[in-house]
Amino acid sequence: MRSLNTPAIVAAGALTLALTGCGAGSALVGVDDAPSQVTTTAPVDAGSAQKIAERVIAQADEAAAAPAAEGQALRERALTGSALAVANAASKLEVDPAATTTPAPLKRTEAPKVLAVSRGTTFPRLILAQTTTATGAARLNLLTSPDAKTPFRLSTSVTMAPGTQVAALDSLDSGSPMVTKDTRLAVAPDALVKQYAASLAYPSPAKAEAVGTDDPFAASVRANAAAQAKAFGKLATLKQVHEAQPEQTVSIALRGGGALVFSLLERTDTITLKAGGKSLTPSAEFQRLVKKKTLTTSAELKSYETVVFTVPADGTAGVVGADEVLFSAKGS
C-alpha cells in the first residue's frame, strides 16, 4: 500500500495559503469597451482609500481567525469573488474534529499600503493595497465595490514571489484606468491566462508564446506533478488540467503602458489506479474531504490557483505571484 502524496495546504492569515505541492460571483473588470468620456479623477481620495483598506483587511484577518461556527458569516462580510472562494476552500481543510483551540487573531506590524485606486465615477471600483505577512512576504490585495450600495470587500489576495515587483501605477489622485479593448498590451488578458493555464498541463503541456513559464509557481507545479507520477509508478497514472476562469479576471493599466492582471485558474488532478488489486492511501486533507482512507479505483482533486501577471505594452508577460488551495476531492 502506497501513500497518495497530496501535500497539505494550510491557511495562515486572511488568505495566506501554502502552495499545494509547490513549495514556496460575477465579472468585475476585464477587457471591456472603452468609456465614452475620459475621466482623470479617482472616485475615492487617498485618505479614504487608506481607511477602507485598513478596515477590509482587518475584517478579513478577523474572519480567518474566527472559530468555524462564525467564520462563514465573517468571510461573506469581508470577502467576495475569488478571495471568498479560496478562503472557504481553505477553511474546509482547517476544520479538524480533534482541534479544541481557536486560532489566535492575526497581528500586523504595518498598515496596508494603498498602491492604486480605479479611475472614474462608474462601478465597479477598485483599490489595490499591499500588505506584509508575518514571515515578511509581500501580498497584493484587490478590494472591489460593485455598486454604490455595496461596501468594498477583498476580492483577491496573492503572495508575491521573491524578487518580483509591480511597475508604477498612476497617482492616487488621478486613479488608474481599467484595461479596455483600446489598451495597448502585448497580449489580451484572457488570452494570456489561457496560455499560461495550458502550459501547466501534465503530462502534455502546451507552449506559451506570450508569457514566461519559468516562474517559481509554474516550475514547482510541474516538478510536483512529475514527482507524484514517478511515485505512483506502476500503481496509477496522473493527469493535470488547469482551466482559466475568465469571469474572475481583473486588469488594471500601469502608468506608461502595460497592465497588472489578476486571474483565477481551476486545476483538476485525475489519478487513475491501474489493474492489479493495489490501493493508495490519500493524505489527511484528502481523507477529510472525501471521508475515505483508501482508494482502489480513482481520485479527482480540484484546486484554485490565484495568479497575478504583469503584461507589458510589448514583450513577454510574467508572473508576479501565485497561491493555490485544494477545494474539492472525490475518490473510490
Coordinates of C-alpha atoms in Angstrom, one line a residue:
M1 CA 0.0 0.0 0.0
R2 CA 1.5 3.3 -1.0
S3 CA 0.6 6.8 0.1
L4 CA -1.1 9.2 -2.2
N5 CA 1.2 12.1 -1.8
T6 CA -1.2 15.1 -1.9
P7 CA 0.5 17.8 0.1
A8 CA -1.1 19.7 2.9
I9 CA -2.4 23.2 2.4
V10 CA -2.7 25.4 5.4
A11 CA -4.2 28.9 5.5
A12 CA -2.3 31.4 7.6
G13 CA -3.8 34.8 7.9
A14 CA -6.5 36.4 5.8
L15 CA -5.7 34.4 2.7
T16 CA -2.0 33.4 3.1
L17 CA -2.1 29.9 1.5
A18 CA 0.6 27.4 1.1
L19 CA 1.0 26.2 -2.4
T20 CA -0.3 22.6 -3.0
G21 CA 2.9 20.7 -3.7
C22 CA 4.6 23.8 -4.9
G23 CA 6.8 24.9 -2.0
A24 CA 7.1 28.2 -1.7
G25 CA -19.6 35.8 -8.4
S26 CA -19.6 37.7 -11.4
A27 CA -17.2 39.5 -13.6
L28 CA -15.7 42.6 -12.0
V29 CA -13.4 44.1 -14.6
G30 CA -11.8 42.5 -17.7
V31 CA -11.5 43.7 -21.2
D32 CA -14.5 46.0 -21.8
D33 CA -15.5 48.7 -24.2
A34 CA -13.7 52.0 -23.6
P35 CA -15.8 54.6 -21.6
S36 CA -17.4 57.3 -23.7
Q37 CA -15.9 60.0 -21.6
V38 CA -12.3 60.3 -20.3
T39 CA -12.1 60.9 -16.6
T40 CA -8.8 61.7 -14.8
T41 CA -10.1 61.7 -11.3
A42 CA -10.2 58.9 -8.7
P43 CA -13.6 58.4 -7.1
V44 CA -12.0 57.7 -3.7
D45 CA -9.4 60.0 -2.3
A46 CA -6.1 58.7 -0.9
G47 CA -7.1 59.1 2.8
S48 CA -10.5 57.4 2.3
A49 CA -8.8 54.6 0.3
Q50 CA -6.3 54.0 3.2
K51 CA -9.1 53.8 5.8
I52 CA -11.1 51.4 3.6
A53 CA -8.1 49.2 3.0
E54 CA -7.4 49.0 6.7
R55 CA -11.0 48.2 7.6
V56 CA -11.4 45.5 4.9
I57 CA -8.1 43.7 5.6
A58 CA -8.8 43.8 9.3
Q59 CA -12.2 42.2 8.7
A60 CA -10.5 39.5 6.5
D61 CA -8.0 38.8 9.3
E62 CA -10.8 38.5 11.8
A63 CA -12.7 36.1 9.5
A64 CA -9.5 33.9 9.1
A65 CA -9.0 33.7 12.9
A66 CA -12.6 33.1 13.8
P67 CA -14.0 29.7 15.1
A68 CA -15.6 27.6 12.4
A69 CA -19.1 28.4 13.6
E70 CA -18.6 32.1 13.0
G71 CA -16.1 32.1 10.1
Q72 CA -18.6 31.8 7.2
A73 CA -20.6 34.9 8.1
L74 CA -17.5 36.9 8.7
R75 CA -15.9 35.8 5.4
E76 CA -19.1 36.8 3.5
R77 CA -18.9 40.2 5.1
A78 CA -15.3 40.8 4.3
L79 CA -14.6 38.8 1.1
T80 CA -16.0 38.4 -2.4
G81 CA -15.2 36.7 -5.7
S82 CA -12.1 34.5 -5.8
A83 CA -10.9 35.6 -2.4
L84 CA -14.2 34.2 -0.8
A85 CA -14.0 31.0 -2.8
V86 CA -10.3 30.5 -1.8
A87 CA -11.0 31.3 1.9
N88 CA -14.0 28.9 2.0
A89 CA -11.8 26.2 0.5
A90 CA -9.0 26.7 3.0
S91 CA -11.5 26.7 5.9
K92 CA -12.6 23.1 5.0
L93 CA -9.0 21.9 5.3
E94 CA -8.5 23.7 8.6
V95 CA -11.5 22.1 10.3
D96 CA -10.0 19.3 12.4
P97 CA -12.5 17.5 14.7
A98 CA -9.7 16.9 17.2
A99 CA -8.8 20.5 17.5
T100 CA -10.0 22.3 20.6
T101 CA -8.3 25.7 20.3
T102 CA -9.4 28.8 18.5
P103 CA -6.8 30.4 16.1
A104 CA -5.2 33.5 17.5
P105 CA -6.1 36.8 15.8
L106 CA -3.5 38.0 13.3
K107 CA -1.3 40.9 14.3
R108 CA 0.0 43.1 11.5
T109 CA 3.0 45.3 12.3
E110 CA 2.4 47.5 9.3
A111 CA -0.7 49.1 7.9
P112 CA -1.7 48.3 4.3
K113 CA -0.1 50.4 1.7
V114 CA -2.5 51.7 -1.0
L115 CA -0.9 51.3 -4.4
A116 CA -3.8 52.3 -6.7
V117 CA -7.4 53.4 -6.9
S118 CA -9.6 52.9 -10.0
R119 CA -10.3 56.0 -12.2
G120 CA -13.7 57.4 -12.9
T121 CA -17.1 57.6 -11.3
T122 CA -18.6 54.4 -12.7
F123 CA -18.7 51.0 -11.0
P124 CA -17.2 48.6 -10.2
R125 CA -14.5 50.5 -8.2
L126 CA -11.2 49.0 -7.1
I127 CA -8.5 49.7 -4.5
L128 CA -5.1 47.9 -4.7
A129 CA -3.2 47.6 -1.5
Q130 CA 0.0 45.8 -0.4
T131 CA 0.4 44.1 2.9
T132 CA 3.2 42.1 4.5
T133 CA 2.8 38.7 6.1
A134 CA 4.4 37.7 9.5
T135 CA 7.1 36.0 7.5
G136 CA 7.9 39.1 5.6
A137 CA 6.3 38.1 2.3
A138 CA 4.5 40.8 0.3
R139 CA 0.9 40.3 -0.7
L140 CA -1.2 42.1 -3.3
N141 CA -4.8 42.7 -2.1
L142 CA -7.5 43.8 -4.5
L143 CA -10.6 45.4 -3.0
T144 CA -13.8 45.9 -5.0
S145 CA -17.1 47.6 -4.7
P146 CA -19.7 46.6 -7.4
D147 CA -22.2 49.4 -6.8
A148 CA -23.0 52.4 -4.6
K149 CA -24.9 50.3 -2.1
T150 CA -22.1 47.7 -1.5
P151 CA -19.1 48.4 0.6
F152 CA -15.6 47.4 -0.5
R153 CA -14.6 43.8 0.1
L154 CA -11.5 41.8 -0.5
S155 CA -11.8 40.1 -3.9
T156 CA -8.3 38.7 -4.5
S157 CA -5.2 38.3 -2.3
V158 CA -2.0 36.9 -3.7
T159 CA 1.5 36.3 -2.3
M160 CA 4.2 37.9 -4.4
A161 CA 7.1 35.8 -5.5
P162 CA 10.5 36.8 -4.0
G163 CA 12.3 39.3 -6.2
T164 CA 9.2 40.4 -8.2
Q165 CA 7.8 43.9 -8.3
V166 CA 4.9 45.8 -9.9
A167 CA 5.7 48.7 -12.2
A168 CA 4.4 52.1 -11.3
L169 CA 0.7 52.8 -11.3
D170 CA -0.9 56.2 -11.8
S171 CA -1.2 58.5 -8.8
L172 CA -4.0 58.1 -6.3
D173 CA -5.3 61.5 -7.2
S174 CA -5.8 60.7 -10.8
G175 CA -6.6 57.0 -10.4
S176 CA -5.6 54.1 -12.5
P177 CA -7.7 53.2 -15.6
M178 CA -9.1 49.8 -16.2
V179 CA -8.0 47.8 -19.2
T180 CA -10.2 48.2 -22.2
K181 CA -10.2 46.9 -25.8
D182 CA -8.2 50.0 -26.7
T183 CA -5.5 49.4 -24.2
R184 CA -2.2 48.6 -25.9
L185 CA -0.9 45.3 -24.5
A186 CA 1.4 42.6 -25.8
V187 CA -1.4 40.1 -25.2
A188 CA -5.0 40.4 -24.2
P189 CA -5.6 39.3 -20.5
D190 CA -8.0 36.4 -21.3
A191 CA -5.6 35.0 -23.9
L192 CA -2.7 35.4 -21.5
V193 CA -4.4 33.4 -18.8
K194 CA -5.5 30.7 -21.1
Q195 CA -1.9 30.3 -22.5
Y196 CA -0.4 30.1 -19.0
A197 CA -3.0 27.6 -17.9
A198 CA -2.4 25.3 -20.9
S199 CA 1.4 25.5 -20.2
L200 CA 0.9 23.9 -16.8
A201 CA -0.9 20.8 -18.0
Y202 CA 0.5 17.3 -17.2
P203 CA 1.7 15.2 -18.9
S204 CA 1.3 17.2 -22.1
P205 CA 1.8 21.0 -21.6
A206 CA 1.2 23.5 -24.4
K207 CA 3.8 26.1 -25.3
A208 CA 3.1 29.6 -24.2
E209 CA 4.1 32.3 -26.6
A210 CA 3.2 35.4 -24.7
V211 CA 4.0 34.7 -21.1
G212 CA 7.1 33.3 -19.4
T213 CA 6.6 30.0 -17.7
D214 CA 9.9 29.7 -15.7
D215 CA 8.4 31.4 -12.6
P216 CA 8.7 29.6 -9.3
F217 CA 5.0 28.7 -9.2
A218 CA 5.0 27.1 -12.7
A219 CA 8.3 25.3 -12.1
S220 CA 7.1 23.8 -8.8
V221 CA 3.7 22.7 -10.2
R222 CA 5.5 20.8 -13.0
A223 CA 8.1 19.4 -10.6
N224 CA 5.4 18.2 -8.2
A225 CA 3.4 16.6 -10.9
A226 CA 6.4 14.7 -12.2
A227 CA 7.4 13.6 -8.7
Q228 CA 3.9 12.3 -8.0
A229 CA 3.7 10.4 -11.3
K230 CA 7.0 8.8 -10.5
A231 CA 5.9 7.9 -7.0
F232 CA 2.8 6.2 -8.4
G233 CA 5.0 4.0 -10.6
K234 CA 3.0 1.1 -11.9
L235 CA 0.1 1.6 -9.5
A236 CA -1.5 4.7 -11.0
T237 CA -1.4 7.4 -13.6
L238 CA -1.7 11.2 -13.1
K239 CA -3.3 13.8 -15.4
Q240 CA -3.5 17.5 -14.6
V241 CA -5.6 20.1 -16.3
H242 CA -5.6 23.9 -15.5
E243 CA -8.6 25.9 -16.7
A244 CA -8.8 29.7 -16.7
Q245 CA -11.9 31.3 -15.1
P246 CA -12.3 34.4 -17.2
E247 CA -15.2 35.8 -15.2
Q248 CA -12.7 36.4 -12.3
T249 CA -10.0 38.2 -14.4
V250 CA -9.4 41.8 -13.3
S251 CA -7.0 44.0 -15.2
I252 CA -5.5 47.4 -14.2
A253 CA -3.5 49.6 -16.5
L254 CA 0.0 50.5 -15.4
R255 CA 1.5 54.0 -15.8
G256 CA 3.3 54.3 -19.1
G257 CA 1.7 51.2 -20.6
G258 CA 1.1 47.6 -19.7
A259 CA -1.2 46.1 -17.1
L260 CA -1.5 44.2 -13.9
V261 CA -3.7 41.2 -14.4
F262 CA -5.3 39.2 -11.5
S263 CA -6.7 35.8 -12.5
L264 CA -8.1 32.5 -11.2
L265 CA -7.4 29.1 -12.5
E266 CA -9.1 25.8 -11.6
R267 CA -6.8 22.8 -11.6
T268 CA -8.1 19.2 -11.8
D269 CA -5.8 16.3 -10.8
T270 CA -7.1 12.9 -12.0
I271 CA -5.5 9.9 -10.5
T272 CA -6.4 6.5 -12.1
L273 CA -5.3 3.3 -10.4
K274 CA -4.1 0.5 -12.7
A275 CA -5.4 -3.0 -12.6
G276 CA -3.7 -5.3 -10.1
G277 CA -5.6 -5.1 -6.8
K278 CA -3.3 -2.5 -5.2
S279 CA -4.7 0.5 -3.2
L280 CA -3.4 4.0 -2.3
T281 CA -3.7 5.9 1.0
P282 CA -4.6 9.6 0.5
S283 CA -3.3 12.4 2.5
A284 CA -5.1 13.6 5.7
E285 CA -6.6 16.6 3.8
F286 CA -8.0 14.3 1.1
Q287 CA -9.4 11.9 3.7
R288 CA -11.1 14.9 5.5
L289 CA -12.8 16.0 2.3
V290 CA -13.7 12.6 0.9
K291 CA -14.2 10.5 4.1
K292 CA -12.2 7.6 2.7
K293 CA -9.0 6.1 4.0
T294 CA -8.0 4.1 0.9
L295 CA -8.5 4.4 -2.8
T296 CA -8.8 1.4 -5.2
T297 CA -10.1 2.9 -8.4
S298 CA -9.5 6.6 -8.9
A299 CA -9.4 10.1 -7.4
E300 CA -10.1 13.6 -8.5
L301 CA -8.8 16.7 -6.7
K302 CA -9.7 20.3 -7.6
S303 CA -7.7 23.3 -6.6
Y304 CA -8.0 27.1 -7.0
E305 CA -4.8 28.8 -8.3
T306 CA -4.8 32.6 -8.0
V307 CA -2.1 34.1 -10.3
V308 CA -1.1 37.7 -10.9
F309 CA 0.7 38.8 -14.1
T310 CA 2.4 41.9 -15.3
V311 CA 1.8 42.5 -19.0
P312 CA 3.9 44.9 -21.0
A313 CA 2.8 47.0 -23.9
D314 CA 5.4 45.0 -25.9
G315 CA 7.3 41.9 -25.0
T316 CA 6.6 38.9 -22.7
A317 CA 4.3 38.9 -19.8
G318 CA 5.5 37.5 -16.4
V319 CA 4.1 36.1 -13.2
V320 CA 4.3 38.3 -10.1
G321 CA 2.9 35.9 -7.6
A322 CA 0.6 32.9 -7.1
D323 CA -1.2 30.9 -4.4
E324 CA -3.1 27.6 -4.5
V325 CA -5.6 25.8 -2.3
L326 CA -7.4 22.4 -2.6
F327 CA -11.2 22.9 -2.6
S328 CA -12.7 19.5 -3.7
A329 CA -11.8 15.9 -3.7
K330 CA -13.6 12.6 -4.5
G331 CA -12.5 9.1 -5.0
S332 CA -13.4 5.4 -4.9

